Amino acid sequence: MTETPASAATARWLSTLLWLVPPLFELPMLVALGAGIPEVGREAVFGSPATQVAVLFALVAALAGFVAVVRGTTGLAQAAVAGSLSIASGIVAALAAGFLFGGVFPLLGLLPAHSALALAMLARATLRQPADG
């Protein structure tokens, strides 16, 4: 059975949306926990203010990746979005490693770890997106 272009676009949109949801909820929750509970903010790898900046960068990159996949980008824009998503994924993974292995809140590291995986999958989707839209 062959897919119509509309059903393929819908499937691409939904699968990308599924990878966008974890960073949109988990990363702001991590920032809120760091701001609301001083011990969590002190345990963050980059410190509380730098963690907020890193999370903001990751959220902007995730939204840009979603738009790039849904709207369809090529060339330099596609590479820039995928690169920023890869960098954001690494930053969030470092945050996860800090919570998992270096602090008194190891289970809190699961939030950024899952978000780092989702950001990496968004980067993959950005690069795999067909050039003809």
PDB file of C-alpha atoms in Angstrom:
ATOM      1  CA  MET A   1       0.000   0.000   0.000  1.00  0.00           C
ATOM      2  CA  THR A   2       1.395   3.363  -0.981  1.00  0.00           C
ATOM      3  CA  GLU A   3       1.028   6.527   1.013  1.00  0.00           C
ATOM      4  CA  THR A   4      -0.418   9.684  -0.387  1.00  0.00           C
ATOM      5  CA  PRO A   5       1.677  12.834  -0.022  1.00  0.00           C
ATOM      6  CA  ALA A   6      -0.838  14.169   2.514  1.00  0.00           C
ATOM      7  CA  SER A   7      -0.647  11.061   4.706  1.00  0.00           C
ATOM      8  CA  ALA A   8       3.153  11.057   4.531  1.00  0.00           C
ATOM      9  CA  ALA A   9       3.235  14.714   5.593  1.00  0.00           C
ATOM     10  CA  THR A  10       0.824  13.990   8.449  1.00  0.00           C
ATOM     11  CA  ALA A  11       2.928  11.054   9.628  1.00  0.00           C
ATOM     12  CA  ARG A  12       6.095  13.185   9.491  1.00  0.00           C
ATOM     13  CA  TRP A  13       4.351  15.973  11.424  1.00  0.00           C
ATOM     14  CA  LEU A  14       3.046  13.630  14.136  1.00  0.00           C
ATOM     15  CA  SER A  15       6.304  11.751  14.600  1.00  0.00           C
ATOM     16  CA  THR A  16       8.193  15.024  14.900  1.00  0.00           C
ATOM     17  CA  LEU A  17       5.643  16.334  17.379  1.00  0.00           C
ATOM     18  CA  LEU A  18       6.175  13.246  19.536  1.00  0.00           C
ATOM     19  CA  TRP A  19       9.897  14.040  19.756  1.00  0.00           C
ATOM     20  CA  LEU A  20       9.182  17.708  20.494  1.00  0.00           C
ATOM     21  CA  VAL A  21       6.958  17.042  23.521  1.00  0.00           C
ATOM     22  CA  PRO A  22       9.597  15.732  26.009  1.00  0.00           C
ATOM     23  CA  PRO A  23      11.894  18.791  25.867  1.00  0.00           C
ATOM     24  CA  LEU A  24       8.920  21.159  26.032  1.00  0.00           C
ATOM     25  CA  PHE A  25       7.733  19.701  29.327  1.00  0.00           C
ATOM     26  CA  GLU A  26      10.759  18.124  30.999  1.00  0.00           C
ATOM     27  CA  LEU A  27      13.301  20.916  30.582  1.00  0.00           C
ATOM     28  CA  PRO A  28      11.096  23.720  31.986  1.00  0.00           C
ATOM     29  CA  MET A  29      10.217  21.365  34.850  1.00  0.00           C
ATOM     30  CA  LEU A  30      13.928  20.951  35.549  1.00  0.00           C
ATOM     31  CA  VAL A  31      14.434  24.727  35.572  1.00  0.00           C
ATOM     32  CA  ALA A  32      11.429  25.178  37.872  1.00  0.00           C
ATOM     33  CA  LEU A  33      12.796  22.579  40.273  1.00  0.00           C
ATOM     34  CA  GLY A  34      16.202  24.272  40.224  1.00  0.00           C
ATOM     35  CA  ALA A  35      14.652  27.670  40.922  1.00  0.00           C
ATOM     36  CA  GLY A  36      12.213  26.425  43.552  1.00  0.00           C
ATOM     37  CA  ILE A  37      14.486  24.058  45.465  1.00  0.00           C
ATOM     38  CA  PRO A  38      17.911  25.586  46.197  1.00  0.00           C
ATOM     39  CA  GLU A  39      19.583  22.180  46.663  1.00  0.00           C
ATOM     40  CA  VAL A  40      18.612  21.158  43.133  1.00  0.00           C
ATOM     41  CA  GLY A  41      19.927  24.436  41.727  1.00  0.00           C
ATOM     42  CA  ARG A  42      23.264  23.913  43.475  1.00  0.00           C
ATOM     43  CA  GLU A  43      23.548  20.358  42.150  1.00  0.00           C
ATOM     44  CA  ALA A  44      23.094  21.430  38.520  1.00  0.00           C
ATOM     45  CA  VAL A  45      26.289  20.961  36.520  1.00  0.00           C
ATOM     46  CA  PHE A  46      26.361  24.479  35.101  1.00  0.00           C
ATOM     47  CA  GLY A  47      24.827  26.227  38.115  1.00  0.00           C
ATOM     48  CA  SER A  48      21.313  27.604  38.179  1.00  0.00           C
ATOM     49  CA  PRO A  49      21.633  30.659  35.855  1.00  0.00           C
ATOM     50  CA  ALA A  50      23.706  28.862  33.212  1.00  0.00           C
ATOM     51  CA  THR A  51      21.347  25.884  33.335  1.00  0.00           C
ATOM     52  CA  GLN A  52      18.463  28.218  32.559  1.00  0.00           C
ATOM     53  CA  VAL A  53      20.351  29.602  29.549  1.00  0.00           C
ATOM     54  CA  ALA A  54      21.232  26.081  28.363  1.00  0.00           C
ATOM     55  CA  VAL A  55      17.619  24.967  28.670  1.00  0.00           C
ATOM     56  CA  LEU A  56      16.414  28.055  26.803  1.00  0.00           C
ATOM     57  CA  PHE A  57      18.869  27.285  23.986  1.00  0.00           C
ATOM     58  CA  ALA A  58      17.656  23.674  23.878  1.00  0.00           C
ATOM     59  CA  LEU A  59      14.015  24.755  23.731  1.00  0.00           C
ATOM     60  CA  VAL A  60      14.664  27.216  20.899  1.00  0.00           C
ATOM     61  CA  ALA A  61      16.629  24.555  19.009  1.00  0.00           C
ATOM     62  CA  ALA A  62      13.820  22.019  19.506  1.00  0.00           C
ATOM     63  CA  LEU A  63      11.214  24.420  18.172  1.00  0.00           C
ATOM     64  CA  ALA A  64      13.445  25.317  15.220  1.00  0.00           C
ATOM     65  CA  GLY A  65      13.922  21.625  14.478  1.00  0.00           C
ATOM     66  CA  PHE A  66      10.193  21.002  14.548  1.00  0.00           C
ATOM     67  CA  VAL A  67       9.567  23.879  12.159  1.00  0.00           C
ATOM     68  CA  ALA A  68      12.412  22.743   9.896  1.00  0.00           C
ATOM     69  CA  VAL A  69      10.993  19.248   9.581  1.00  0.00           C
ATOM     70  CA  VAL A  70       7.371  20.285   9.145  1.00  0.00           C
ATOM     71  CA  ARG A  71       8.002  23.140   6.700  1.00  0.00           C
ATOM     72  CA  GLY A  72      10.910  21.473   4.967  1.00  0.00           C
ATOM     73  CA  THR A  73      14.298  23.164   4.792  1.00  0.00           C
ATOM     74  CA  THR A  74      17.352  22.356   2.729  1.00  0.00           C
ATOM     75  CA  GLY A  75      20.995  23.277   2.532  1.00  0.00           C
ATOM     76  CA  LEU A  76      22.575  25.588   5.038  1.00  0.00           C
ATOM     77  CA  ALA A  77      19.418  26.159   7.105  1.00  0.00           C
ATOM     78  CA  GLN A  78      18.911  22.419   7.488  1.00  0.00           C
ATOM     79  CA  ALA A  79      22.532  21.924   8.558  1.00  0.00           C
ATOM     80  CA  ALA A  80      22.397  24.856  10.997  1.00  0.00           C
ATOM     81  CA  VAL A  81      19.239  23.586  12.689  1.00  0.00           C
ATOM     82  CA  ALA A  82      20.563  20.029  12.899  1.00  0.00           C
ATOM     83  CA  GLY A  83      23.864  21.315  14.290  1.00  0.00           C
ATOM     84  CA  SER A  84      22.164  23.429  16.943  1.00  0.00           C
ATOM     85  CA  LEU A  85      19.998  20.444  17.905  1.00  0.00           C
ATOM     86  CA  SER A  86      23.092  18.258  18.231  1.00  0.00           C
ATOM     87  CA  ILE A  87      24.826  20.842  20.412  1.00  0.00           C
ATOM     88  CA  ALA A  88      21.697  21.236  22.542  1.00  0.00           C
ATOM     89  CA  SER A  89      21.468  17.469  22.905  1.00  0.00           C
ATOM     90  CA  GLY A  90      25.046  17.313  24.155  1.00  0.00           C
ATOM     91  CA  ILE A  91      24.518  20.143  26.627  1.00  0.00           C
ATOM     92  CA  VAL A  92      21.365  18.532  28.003  1.00  0.00           C
ATOM     93  CA  ALA A  93      23.140  15.149  28.177  1.00  0.00           C
ATOM     94  CA  ALA A  94      25.915  16.771  30.239  1.00  0.00           C
ATOM     95  CA  LEU A  95      23.252  18.156  32.549  1.00  0.00           C
ATOM     96  CA  ALA A  96      21.769  14.659  32.853  1.00  0.00           C
ATOM     97  CA  ALA A  97      25.152  13.105  33.610  1.00  0.00           C
ATOM     98  CA  GLY A  98      25.750  15.657  36.346  1.00  0.00           C
ATOM     99  CA  PHE A  99      22.505  14.777  38.075  1.00  0.00           C
ATOM    100  CA  LEU A 100      22.832  11.024  37.499  1.00  0.00           C
ATOM    101  CA  PHE A 101      26.406  10.573  38.692  1.00  0.00           C
ATOM    102  CA  GLY A 102      27.390  13.570  40.756  1.00  0.00           C
ATOM    103  CA  GLY A 103      24.580  14.612  43.013  1.00  0.00           C
ATOM    104  CA  VAL A 104      22.136  13.635  45.691  1.00  0.00           C
ATOM    105  CA  PHE A 105      19.238  13.690  43.196  1.00  0.00           C
ATOM    106  CA  PRO A 106      20.168  10.936  40.710  1.00  0.00           C
ATOM    107  CA  LEU A 107      16.602  10.266  39.570  1.00  0.00           C
ATOM    108  CA  LEU A 108      16.298  13.900  38.528  1.00  0.00           C
ATOM    109  CA  GLY A 109      18.823  13.103  35.815  1.00  0.00           C
ATOM    110  CA  LEU A 110      16.215  11.060  33.949  1.00  0.00           C
ATOM    111  CA  LEU A 111      14.384  14.223  32.845  1.00  0.00           C
ATOM    112  CA  PRO A 112      17.305  15.752  30.935  1.00  0.00           C
ATOM    113  CA  ALA A 113      18.467  12.322  29.725  1.00  0.00           C
ATOM    114  CA  HIS A 114      15.115  11.691  28.048  1.00  0.00           C
ATOM    115  CA  SER A 115      15.107  15.216  26.645  1.00  0.00           C
ATOM    116  CA  ALA A 116      18.630  14.754  25.255  1.00  0.00           C
ATOM    117  CA  LEU A 117      17.458  11.636  23.432  1.00  0.00           C
ATOM    118  CA  ALA A 118      14.463  13.522  22.040  1.00  0.00           C
ATOM    119  CA  LEU A 119      16.691  16.396  20.862  1.00  0.00           C
ATOM    120  CA  ALA A 120      19.015  13.933  19.131  1.00  0.00           C
ATOM    121  CA  MET A 121      16.040  12.322  17.391  1.00  0.00           C
ATOM    122  CA  LEU A 122      14.843  15.749  16.255  1.00  0.00           C
ATOM    123  CA  ALA A 123      18.305  16.390  14.795  1.00  0.00           C
ATOM    124  CA  ARG A 124      18.091  13.073  12.982  1.00  0.00           C
ATOM    125  CA  ALA A 125      14.639  13.906  11.646  1.00  0.00           C
ATOM    126  CA  THR A 126      15.916  17.274  10.459  1.00  0.00           C
ATOM    127  CA  LEU A 127      18.710  15.657   8.474  1.00  0.00           C
ATOM    128  CA  ARG A 128      16.548  12.838   7.116  1.00  0.00           C
ATOM    129  CA  GLN A 129      13.786  15.136   5.947  1.00  0.00           C
ATOM    130  CA  PRO A 130      13.395  14.822   2.164  1.00  0.00           C
ATOM    131  CA  ALA A 131      14.670  17.719   0.105  1.00  0.00           C
ATOM    132  CA  ASP A 132      11.544  18.024  -2.038  1.00  0.00           C
ATOM    133  CA  GLY A 133       9.292  18.742   0.954  1.00  0.00           C
TER     134      GLY A 133
END
